[in-house]
JSON list of C-alpha atoms and ligand atoms in Angstrom, two decimals:
[
{"chain": "A", "resi": 57, "resn": "MET", "atom": "CA", "xyz": [57.38, 61.16, 30.50]},
{"chain": "A", "resi": 58, "resn": "PRO", "atom": "CA", "xyz": [57.71, 63.01, 34.11]},
{"chain": "A", "resi": 59, "resn": "THR", "atom": "CA", "xyz": [55.82, 61.63, 37.35]},
{"chain": "A", "resi": 60, "resn": "VAL", "atom": "CA", "xyz": [54.97, 62.90, 40.16]},
{"chain": "A", "resi": 61, "resn": "THR", "atom": "CA", "xyz": [55.19, 61.11, 43.44]},
{"chain": "A", "resi": 62, "resn": "PRO", "atom": "CA", "xyz": [53.24, 62.99, 46.12]},
{"chain": "A", "resi": 63, "resn": "LEU", "atom": "CA", "xyz": [55.05, 64.86, 49.22]},
{"chain": "A", "resi": 64, "resn": "ILE", "atom": "CA", "xyz": [52.65, 66.72, 50.98]},
{"chain": "A", "resi": 65, "resn": "ASP", "atom": "CA", "xyz": [48.48, 66.39, 50.53]},
{"chain": "A", "resi": 66, "resn": "ALA", "atom": "CA", "xyz": [45.70, 68.37, 50.05]},
{"chain": "A", "resi": 67, "resn": "THR", "atom": "CA", "xyz": [44.42, 67.85, 53.60]},
{"chain": "A", "resi": 68, "resn": "THR", "atom": "CA", "xyz": [48.03, 68.99, 55.62]},
{"chain": "A", "resi": 69, "resn": "ILE", "atom": "CA", "xyz": [48.42, 72.36, 52.78]},
{"chain": "A", "resi": 70, "resn": "ALA", "atom": "CA", "xyz": [44.66, 72.99, 53.49]},
{"chain": "A", "resi": 71, "resn": "ALA", "atom": "CA", "xyz": [45.48, 72.55, 57.86]},
{"chain": "A", "resi": 72, "resn": "ARG", "atom": "CA", "xyz": [48.30, 74.38, 57.56]},
{"chain": "A", "resi": 73, "resn": "ILE", "atom": "CA", "xyz": [46.80, 77.33, 55.26]},
{"chain": "A", "resi": 74, "resn": "GLY", "atom": "CA", "xyz": [44.36, 77.73, 57.90]},
{"chain": "A", "resi": 75, "resn": "VAL", "atom": "CA", "xyz": [47.56, 78.67, 60.98]},
{"chain": "A", "resi": 76, "resn": "LEU", "atom": "CA", "xyz": [48.74, 81.37, 58.74]},
{"chain": "A", "resi": 77, "resn": "ALA", "atom": "CA", "xyz": [46.28, 83.78, 58.07]},
{"chain": "A", "resi": 78, "resn": "GLY", "atom": "CA", "xyz": [45.58, 82.77, 61.71]},
{"chain": "A", "resi": 79, "resn": "VAL", "atom": "CA", "xyz": [48.34, 84.47, 62.28]},
{"chain": "A", "resi": 80, "resn": "ILE", "atom": "CA", "xyz": [48.70, 86.72, 59.21]},
{"chain": "A", "resi": 81, "resn": "GLY", "atom": "CA", "xyz": [45.02, 88.06, 61.01]},
{"chain": "A", "resi": 82, "resn": "ARG", "atom": "CA", "xyz": [46.60, 89.00, 63.99]},
{"chain": "A", "resi": 83, "resn": "ALA", "atom": "CA", "xyz": [49.02, 90.47, 62.99]},
{"chain": "A", "resi": 84, "resn": "TYR", "atom": "CA", "xyz": [47.13, 92.88, 60.26]},
{"chain": "A", "resi": 85, "resn": "ALA", "atom": "CA", "xyz": [44.11, 93.04, 62.20]},
{"chain": "A", "resi": 86, "resn": "ASP", "atom": "CA", "xyz": [43.21, 97.09, 62.45]},
{"chain": "A", "resi": 87, "resn": "ARG", "atom": "CA", "xyz": [45.89, 97.26, 58.90]},
{"chain": "A", "resi": 88, "resn": "PRO", "atom": "CA", "xyz": [45.60, 97.89, 54.62]},
{"chain": "A", "resi": 89, "resn": "LEU", "atom": "CA", "xyz": [45.90, 94.63, 54.04]},
{"chain": "A", "resi": 90, "resn": "THR", "atom": "CA", "xyz": [47.08, 93.36, 50.44]},
{"chain": "A", "resi": 91, "resn": "LEU", "atom": "CA", "xyz": [47.67, 90.14, 49.31]},
{"chain": "A", "resi": 92, "resn": "LEU", "atom": "CA", "xyz": [50.08, 90.90, 46.52]},
{"chain": "A", "resi": 93, "resn": "CYS", "atom": "CA", "xyz": [49.63, 87.45, 44.23]},
{"chain": "A", "resi": 94, "resn": "CYS", "atom": "CA", "xyz": [52.96, 86.85, 42.59]},
{"chain": "A", "resi": 95, "resn": "LEU", "atom": "CA", "xyz": [51.51, 85.08, 38.65]},
{"chain": "A", "resi": 96, "resn": "LYS", "atom": "CA", "xyz": [51.20, 81.68, 37.97]},
{"chain": "A", "resi": 97, "resn": "GLY", "atom": "CA", "xyz": [52.72, 79.71, 40.88]},
{"chain": "A", "resi": 98, "resn": "GLY", "atom": "CA", "xyz": [50.96, 81.86, 43.93]},
{"chain": "A", "resi": 99, "resn": "TYR", "atom": "CA", "xyz": [46.86, 82.26, 42.42]},
{"chain": "A", "resi": 100, "resn": "LEU", "atom": "CA", "xyz": [45.88, 78.76, 44.22]},
{"chain": "A", "resi": 101, "resn": "PHE", "atom": "CA", "xyz": [47.69, 79.53, 47.49]},
{"chain": "A", "resi": 102, "resn": "THR", "atom": "CA", "xyz": [46.50, 83.24, 47.56]},
{"chain": "A", "resi": 103, "resn": "ALA", "atom": "CA", "xyz": [42.97, 82.35, 46.33]},
{"chain": "A", "resi": 104, "resn": "ASP", "atom": "CA", "xyz": [43.09, 79.92, 49.84]},
{"chain": "A", "resi": 105, "resn": "LEU", "atom": "CA", "xyz": [44.72, 81.57, 51.92]},
{"chain": "A", "resi": 106, "resn": "SER", "atom": "CA", "xyz": [42.88, 85.11, 50.71]},
{"chain": "A", "resi": 107, "resn": "ARG", "atom": "CA", "xyz": [38.81, 82.39, 51.91]},
{"chain": "A", "resi": 108, "resn": "ALA", "atom": "CA", "xyz": [40.72, 81.66, 55.09]},
{"chain": "A", "resi": 109, "resn": "LEU", "atom": "CA", "xyz": [41.43, 85.10, 55.88]},
{"chain": "A", "resi": 110, "resn": "PRO", "atom": "CA", "xyz": [38.75, 86.62, 58.66]},
{"chain": "A", "resi": 111, "resn": "ILE", "atom": "CA", "xyz": [40.62, 89.65, 57.68]},
{"chain": "A", "resi": 112, "resn": "PRO", "atom": "CA", "xyz": [39.12, 92.64, 55.38]},
{"chain": "A", "resi": 113, "resn": "HIS", "atom": "CA", "xyz": [41.56, 92.76, 52.47]},
{"chain": "A", "resi": 114, "resn": "ARG", "atom": "CA", "xyz": [42.26, 93.80, 49.08]},
{"chain": "A", "resi": 115, "resn": "VAL", "atom": "CA", "xyz": [44.01, 91.43, 46.76]},
{"chain": "A", "resi": 116, "resn": "ALA", "atom": "CA", "xyz": [46.10, 92.72, 43.69]},
{"chain": "A", "resi": 117, "resn": "PHE", "atom": "CA", "xyz": [48.81, 90.72, 41.30]},
{"chain": "A", "resi": 118, "resn": "VAL", "atom": "CA", "xyz": [52.26, 90.58, 39.85]},
{"chain": "A", "resi": 119, "resn": "ARG", "atom": "CA", "xyz": [53.65, 87.91, 37.28]},
{"chain": "A", "resi": 120, "resn": "ALA", "atom": "CA", "xyz": [57.04, 87.36, 38.04]},
{"chain": "A", "resi": 121, "resn": "ALA", "atom": "CA", "xyz": [58.93, 84.91, 35.98]},
{"chain": "A", "resi": 122, "resn": "SER", "atom": "CA", "xyz": [62.10, 84.05, 36.28]},
{"chain": "A", "resi": 123, "resn": "TYR", "atom": "CA", "xyz": [61.76, 80.31, 34.27]},
{"chain": "A", "resi": 124, "resn": "GLY", "atom": "CA", "xyz": [61.73, 79.21, 31.09]},
{"chain": "A", "resi": 125, "resn": "ASP", "atom": "CA", "xyz": [60.25, 76.45, 30.21]},
{"chain": "A", "resi": 126, "resn": "GLY", "atom": "CA", "xyz": [62.64, 74.16, 32.35]},
{"chain": "A", "resi": 127, "resn": "THR", "atom": "CA", "xyz": [63.39, 72.67, 35.58]},
{"chain": "A", "resi": 128, "resn": "VAL", "atom": "CA", "xyz": [66.80, 75.22, 36.19]},
{"chain": "A", "resi": 129, "resn": "SER", "atom": "CA", "xyz": [67.01, 79.06, 36.57]},
{"chain": "A", "resi": 130, "resn": "SER", "atom": "CA", "xyz": [67.61, 81.36, 33.71]},
{"chain": "A", "resi": 131, "resn": "GLY", "atom": "CA", "xyz": [68.63, 83.88, 36.77]},
{"chain": "A", "resi": 132, "resn": "ASN", "atom": "CA", "xyz": [66.28, 86.57, 34.83]},
{"chain": "A", "resi": 133, "resn": "VAL", "atom": "CA", "xyz": [63.15, 87.91, 36.47]},
{"chain": "A", "resi": 134, "resn": "ARG", "atom": "CA", "xyz": [60.86, 90.48, 34.68]},
{"chain": "A", "resi": 135, "resn": "PHE", "atom": "CA", "xyz": [58.11, 91.47, 36.21]},
{"chain": "A", "resi": 136, "resn": "ASP", "atom": "CA", "xyz": [54.10, 92.49, 34.72]},
{"chain": "A", "resi": 137, "resn": "CYS", "atom": "CA", "xyz": [50.37, 92.83, 35.44]},
{"chain": "A", "resi": 138, "resn": "LEU", "atom": "CA", "xyz": [51.73, 95.28, 38.28]},
{"chain": "A", "resi": 139, "resn": "ASP", "atom": "CA", "xyz": [49.27, 98.06, 38.99]},
{"chain": "A", "resi": 140, "resn": "PRO", "atom": "CA", "xyz": [51.89, 100.37, 41.12]},
{"chain": "A", "resi": 141, "resn": "ALA", "atom": "CA", "xyz": [48.63, 103.35, 41.88]},
{"chain": "A", "resi": 142, "resn": "GLU", "atom": "CA", "xyz": [46.43, 99.90, 43.90]},
{"chain": "A", "resi": 143, "resn": "LEU", "atom": "CA", "xyz": [49.23, 99.82, 46.36]},
{"chain": "A", "resi": 144, "resn": "ASP", "atom": "CA", "xyz": [48.89, 103.17, 47.83]},
{"chain": "A", "resi": 145, "resn": "GLY", "atom": "CA", "xyz": [49.72, 103.58, 51.15]},
{"chain": "A", "resi": 146, "resn": "ARG", "atom": "CA", "xyz": [48.27, 99.56, 51.79]},
{"chain": "A", "resi": 147, "resn": "ASP", "atom": "CA", "xyz": [50.54, 96.98, 53.53]},
{"chain": "A", "resi": 148, "resn": "VAL", "atom": "CA", "xyz": [52.04, 94.66, 50.99]},
{"chain": "A", "resi": 149, "resn": "LEU", "atom": "CA", "xyz": [52.27, 90.81, 51.66]},
{"chain": "A", "resi": 150, "resn": "LEU", "atom": "CA", "xyz": [53.46, 89.05, 48.53]},
{"chain": "A", "resi": 151, "resn": "VAL", "atom": "CA", "xyz": [51.74, 85.94, 47.74]},
{"chain": "A", "resi": 152, "resn": "GLU", "atom": "CA", "xyz": [54.94, 83.73, 46.31]},
{"chain": "A", "resi": 153, "resn": "ASP", "atom": "CA", "xyz": [54.34, 80.13, 45.75]},
{"chain": "A", "resi": 154, "resn": "ILE", "atom": "CA", "xyz": [58.09, 79.65, 46.94]},
{"chain": "A", "resi": 155, "resn": "ILE", "atom": "CA", "xyz": [61.52, 80.22, 47.39]},
{"chain": "A", "resi": 156, "resn": "ASP", "atom": "CA", "xyz": [63.85, 79.12, 45.48]},
{"chain": "A", "resi": 157, "resn": "THR", "atom": "CA", "xyz": [67.36, 81.00, 44.77]},
{"chain": "A", "resi": 158, "resn": "GLY", "atom": "CA", "xyz": [65.37, 84.12, 46.01]},
{"chain": "A", "resi": 159, "resn": "ARG", "atom": "CA", "xyz": [66.62, 86.00, 43.07]},
{"chain": "A", "resi": 160, "resn": "THR", "atom": "CA", "xyz": [62.38, 86.26, 42.13]},
{"chain": "A", "resi": 161, "resn": "ALA", "atom": "CA", "xyz": [61.38, 87.09, 45.51]},
{"chain": "A", "resi": 162, "resn": "ALA", "atom": "CA", "xyz": [64.65, 89.63, 47.09]},
{"chain": "A", "resi": 163, "resn": "VAL", "atom": "CA", "xyz": [63.83, 91.95, 43.17]},
{"chain": "A", "resi": 164, "resn": "LEU", "atom": "CA", "xyz": [60.59, 92.44, 43.60]},
{"chain": "A", "resi": 165, "resn": "MET", "atom": "CA", "xyz": [60.42, 93.37, 47.35]},
{"chain": "A", "resi": 166, "resn": "LYS", "atom": "CA", "xyz": [62.65, 95.89, 46.27]},
{"chain": "A", "resi": 167, "resn": "THR", "atom": "CA", "xyz": [60.04, 97.09, 43.09]},
{"chain": "A", "resi": 168, "resn": "ILE", "atom": "CA", "xyz": [57.45, 97.09, 45.83]},
{"chain": "A", "resi": 169, "resn": "ALA", "atom": "CA", "xyz": [59.54, 98.52, 49.54]},
{"chain": "A", "resi": 170, "resn": "SER", "atom": "CA", "xyz": [60.78, 101.76, 46.27]},
{"chain": "A", "resi": 171, "resn": "LEU", "atom": "CA", "xyz": [56.65, 102.53, 46.54]},
{"chain": "A", "resi": 172, "resn": "PRO", "atom": "CA", "xyz": [54.93, 104.54, 48.13]},
{"chain": "A", "resi": 173, "resn": "VAL", "atom": "CA", "xyz": [53.77, 101.25, 50.75]},
{"chain": "A", "resi": 174, "resn": "ARG", "atom": "CA", "xyz": [52.71, 101.35, 54.14]},
{"chain": "A", "resi": 175, "resn": "SER", "atom": "CA", "xyz": [55.22, 98.09, 54.67]},
{"chain": "A", "resi": 176, "resn": "VAL", "atom": "CA", "xyz": [55.53, 95.35, 53.40]},
{"chain": "A", "resi": 177, "resn": "ARG", "atom": "CA", "xyz": [56.72, 91.70, 54.25]},
{"chain": "A", "resi": 178, "resn": "LEU", "atom": "CA", "xyz": [56.85, 88.39, 52.57]},
{"chain": "A", "resi": 179, "resn": "CYS", "atom": "CA", "xyz": [54.70, 84.45, 52.71]},
{"chain": "A", "resi": 180, "resn": "ALA", "atom": "CA", "xyz": [55.56, 82.30, 50.48]},
{"chain": "A", "resi": 181, "resn": "LEU", "atom": "CA", "xyz": [54.34, 78.58, 50.29]},
{"chain": "A", "resi": 182, "resn": "LEU", "atom": "CA", "xyz": [57.67, 76.69, 50.02]},
{"chain": "A", "resi": 183, "resn": "ASP", "atom": "CA", "xyz": [60.87, 77.61, 51.19]},
{"chain": "A", "resi": 184, "resn": "LYS", "atom": "CA", "xyz": [64.68, 74.83, 48.99]},
{"chain": "A", "resi": 185, "resn": "PRO", "atom": "CA", "xyz": [66.44, 77.33, 51.81]},
{"chain": "A", "resi": 186, "resn": "GLY", "atom": "CA", "xyz": [70.17, 74.33, 50.58]},
{"chain": "A", "resi": 187, "resn": "ARG", "atom": "CA", "xyz": [69.31, 76.68, 47.55]},
{"chain": "A", "resi": 188, "resn": "ARG", "atom": "CA", "xyz": [69.43, 79.79, 48.50]},
{"chain": "A", "resi": 189, "resn": "GLU", "atom": "CA", "xyz": [71.76, 83.19, 46.52]},
{"chain": "A", "resi": 190, "resn": "VAL", "atom": "CA", "xyz": [70.38, 85.44, 47.57]},
{"chain": "A", "resi": 191, "resn": "ALA", "atom": "CA", "xyz": [69.44, 86.05, 51.17]},
{"chain": "A", "resi": 192, "resn": "VAL", "atom": "CA", "xyz": [65.10, 85.71, 51.63]},
{"chain": "A", "resi": 193, "resn": "ILE", "atom": "CA", "xyz": [63.22, 84.55, 54.62]},
{"chain": "A", "resi": 194, "resn": "PRO", "atom": "CA", "xyz": [59.88, 84.51, 54.08]},
{"chain": "A", "resi": 195, "resn": "ASP", "atom": "CA", "xyz": [57.97, 86.54, 57.58]},
{"chain": "A", "resi": 196, "resn": "TYR", "atom": "CA", "xyz": [55.35, 83.65, 57.02]},
{"chain": "A", "resi": 197, "resn": "LEU", "atom": "CA", "xyz": [55.62, 80.39, 55.48]},
{"chain": "A", "resi": 198, "resn": "GLY", "atom": "CA", "xyz": [54.11, 77.49, 54.78]},
{"chain": "A", "resi": 199, "resn": "PHE", "atom": "CA", "xyz": [56.62, 74.49, 54.54]},
{"chain": "A", "resi": 200, "resn": "SER", "atom": "CA", "xyz": [60.20, 73.77, 54.66]},
{"chain": "A", "resi": 201, "resn": "ILE", "atom": "CA", "xyz": [60.80, 71.17, 52.03]},
{"chain": "A", "resi": 202, "resn": "ASP", "atom": "CA", "xyz": [64.42, 69.53, 50.50]},
{"chain": "A", "resi": 203, "resn": "ASP", "atom": "CA", "xyz": [66.53, 70.13, 47.20]},
{"chain": "A", "resi": 204, "resn": "HIS", "atom": "CA", "xyz": [63.32, 68.66, 44.77]},
{"chain": "A", "resi": 205, "resn": "PHE", "atom": "CA", "xyz": [61.53, 70.05, 41.11]},
{"chain": "A", "resi": 206, "resn": "VAL", "atom": "CA", "xyz": [57.63, 69.94, 43.27]},
{"chain": "A", "resi": 207, "resn": "VAL", "atom": "CA", "xyz": [54.81, 70.41, 40.76]},
{"chain": "A", "resi": 208, "resn": "GLY", "atom": "CA", "xyz": [51.69, 70.89, 41.86]},
{"chain": "A", "resi": 209, "resn": "TYR", "atom": "CA", "xyz": [49.43, 73.04, 43.37]},
{"chain": "A", "resi": 210, "resn": "GLY", "atom": "CA", "xyz": [50.05, 76.44, 41.31]},
{"chain": "A", "resi": 211, "resn": "LEU", "atom": "CA", "xyz": [53.71, 75.17, 40.16]},
{"chain": "A", "resi": 212, "resn": "ASP", "atom": "CA", "xyz": [55.04, 73.97, 37.56]},
{"chain": "A", "resi": 213, "resn": "TYR", "atom": "CA", "xyz": [57.19, 72.03, 35.04]},
{"chain": "A", "resi": 214, "resn": "ALA", "atom": "CA", "xyz": [55.93, 73.72, 31.44]},
{"chain": "A", "resi": 215, "resn": "GLU", "atom": "CA", "xyz": [52.52, 74.94, 32.25]},
{"chain": "A", "resi": 216, "resn": "ALA", "atom": "CA", "xyz": [52.04, 71.25, 33.54]},
{"chain": "A", "resi": 217, "resn": "TYR", "atom": "CA", "xyz": [50.69, 70.22, 36.89]},
{"chain": "A", "resi": 218, "resn": "ARG", "atom": "CA", "xyz": [49.22, 73.57, 37.83]},
{"chain": "A", "resi": 219, "resn": "ASN", "atom": "CA", "xyz": [46.41, 71.86, 38.64]},
{"chain": "A", "resi": 220, "resn": "LEU", "atom": "CA", "xyz": [47.09, 69.52, 40.98]},
{"chain": "A", "resi": 221, "resn": "PRO", "atom": "CA", "xyz": [45.21, 69.51, 44.24]},
{"chain": "A", "resi": 222, "resn": "TYR", "atom": "CA", "xyz": [48.53, 68.47, 46.44]},
{"chain": "A", "resi": 223, "resn": "ILE", "atom": "CA", "xyz": [52.07, 69.32, 46.21]},
{"chain": "A", "resi": 224, "resn": "GLY", "atom": "CA", "xyz": [54.42, 66.18, 44.22]},
{"chain": "A", "resi": 225, "resn": "VAL", "atom": "CA", "xyz": [57.92, 65.97, 43.93]},
{"chain": "A", "resi": 226, "resn": "LEU", "atom": "CA", "xyz": [58.43, 66.29, 40.00]},
{"chain": "A", "resi": 227, "resn": "VAL", "atom": "CA", "xyz": [60.44, 63.16, 39.40]},
{"chain": "A", "resi": 228, "resn": "GLN", "atom": "CA", "xyz": [62.40, 62.90, 35.53]},
{"chain": "A", "resi": 229, "resn": "ASP", "atom": "CA", "xyz": [62.41, 59.30, 33.16]},
{"chain": "A", "resi": 230, "resn": "ASP", "atom": "CA", "xyz": [66.76, 58.07, 33.36]},
{"chain": "A", "resi": 231, "resn": "PRO", "atom": "CA", "xyz": [65.96, 57.64, 29.77]},
{"chain": "A", "resi": 232, "resn": "ALA", "atom": "CA", "xyz": [69.04, 54.16, 30.70]},
{"chain": "A", "resi": 233, "resn": "THR", "atom": "CA", "xyz": [66.96, 52.64, 32.29]},
{"chain": "B", "resi": 1487, "resn": "IMP", "atom": "P1", "xyz": [63.62, 82.34, 42.11]},
{"chain": "B", "resi": 1487, "resn": "IMP", "atom": "O1", "xyz": [63.73, 83.61, 41.82]},
{"chain": "B", "resi": 1487, "resn": "IMP", "atom": "O2", "xyz": [65.22, 81.42, 42.49]},
{"chain": "B", "resi": 1487, "resn": "IMP", "atom": "O3", "xyz": [63.65, 82.44, 43.84]},
{"chain": "B", "resi": 1487, "resn": "IMP", "atom": "O4", "xyz": [62.45, 81.41, 42.02]},
{"chain": "B", "resi": 1487, "resn": "IMP", "atom": "C1", "xyz": [60.85, 81.12, 42.15]},
{"chain": "B", "resi": 1487, "resn": "IMP", "atom": "C2", "xyz": [60.62, 80.63, 41.50]},
{"chain": "B", "resi": 1487, "resn": "IMP", "atom": "O5", "xyz": [60.58, 79.62, 40.78]},
{"chain": "B", "resi": 1487, "resn": "IMP", "atom": "C3", "xyz": [59.18, 80.54, 41.59]},
{"chain": "B", "resi": 1487, "resn": "IMP", "atom": "O6", "xyz": [58.14, 81.04, 42.04]},
{"chain": "B", "resi": 1487, "resn": "IMP", "atom": "C4", "xyz": [58.91, 80.00, 41.08]},
{"chain": "B", "resi": 1487, "resn": "IMP", "atom": "O7", "xyz": [57.99, 80.09, 39.43]},
{"chain": "B", "resi": 1487, "resn": "IMP", "atom": "C5", "xyz": [59.53, 78.44, 40.28]},
{"chain": "B", "resi": 1487, "resn": "IMP", "atom": "N1", "xyz": [59.84, 77.74, 40.76]},
{"chain": "B", "resi": 1487, "resn": "IMP", "atom": "C6", "xyz": [61.71, 77.44, 41.99]},
{"chain": "B", "resi": 1487, "resn": "IMP", "atom": "N2", "xyz": [61.82, 76.62, 42.41]},
{"chain": "B", "resi": 1487, "resn": "IMP", "atom": "C7", "xyz": [60.64, 75.51, 41.38]},
{"chain": "B", "resi": 1487, "resn": "IMP", "atom": "C8", "xyz": [60.18, 73.92, 41.68]},
{"chain": "B", "resi": 1487, "resn": "IMP", "atom": "O8", "xyz": [60.80, 73.34, 42.66]},
{"chain": "B", "resi": 1487, "resn": "IMP", "atom": "N3", "xyz": [58.83, 73.75, 40.84]},
{"chain": "B", "resi": 1487, "resn": "IMP", "atom": "C9", "xyz": [58.40, 74.33, 40.13]},
{"chain": "B", "resi": 1487, "resn": "IMP", "atom": "N4", "xyz": [58.64, 76.37, 40.51]},
{"chain": "B", "resi": 1487, "resn": "IMP", "atom": "C10", "xyz": [60.12, 76.67, 40.83]},
{"chain": "B", "resi": 1488, "resn": "MG", "atom": "MG1", "xyz": [57.10, 78.42, 36.73]}
]
């Protein structure tokens, strides 16, 4: 069984989201903001960011899958659940759990930018800049982290651990020990 070593606790996550919500609220005051939650990993971050945002906004969903059940990217990105008409004329803020190679966010940002939206920007809870393969820089970022595979607060390993209230590093047991 893998174990999880705490990395960012729930209080620290909540405080950071409060700061981000203030910044985003000022940037999007009087603009038709839609938070586009990237499922599944972005569900808790989007819920908390939405509740902390001091301005009116809508919420929409897109499902992106770039991983199988493991910790290695397959390189393939699939999208569904997106209703493009919902984003017409909106200032779209894509809400992602984590930017790793950058492939998922790059394809999504390009796809959304090709729609008749007013603007599109990227908000990510976590960034692993050391793993980048495609140039992507989040406009709003929670935390930059080292190259660990992390779980909790929406992030999974084989669909487990999403419900943890904190973010932790997944430590695989060494079969030799
Ligand atoms: P990218 O396309 O390589 O940037 O990967 C983005 C997606 O891979 C994220 O939205 C996550 O679903 C998943 N992912 C990347 N790194 C991690 C991690 O450390 N833990 C859990 N999921 C991850
Ligand atoms: Mg995942």
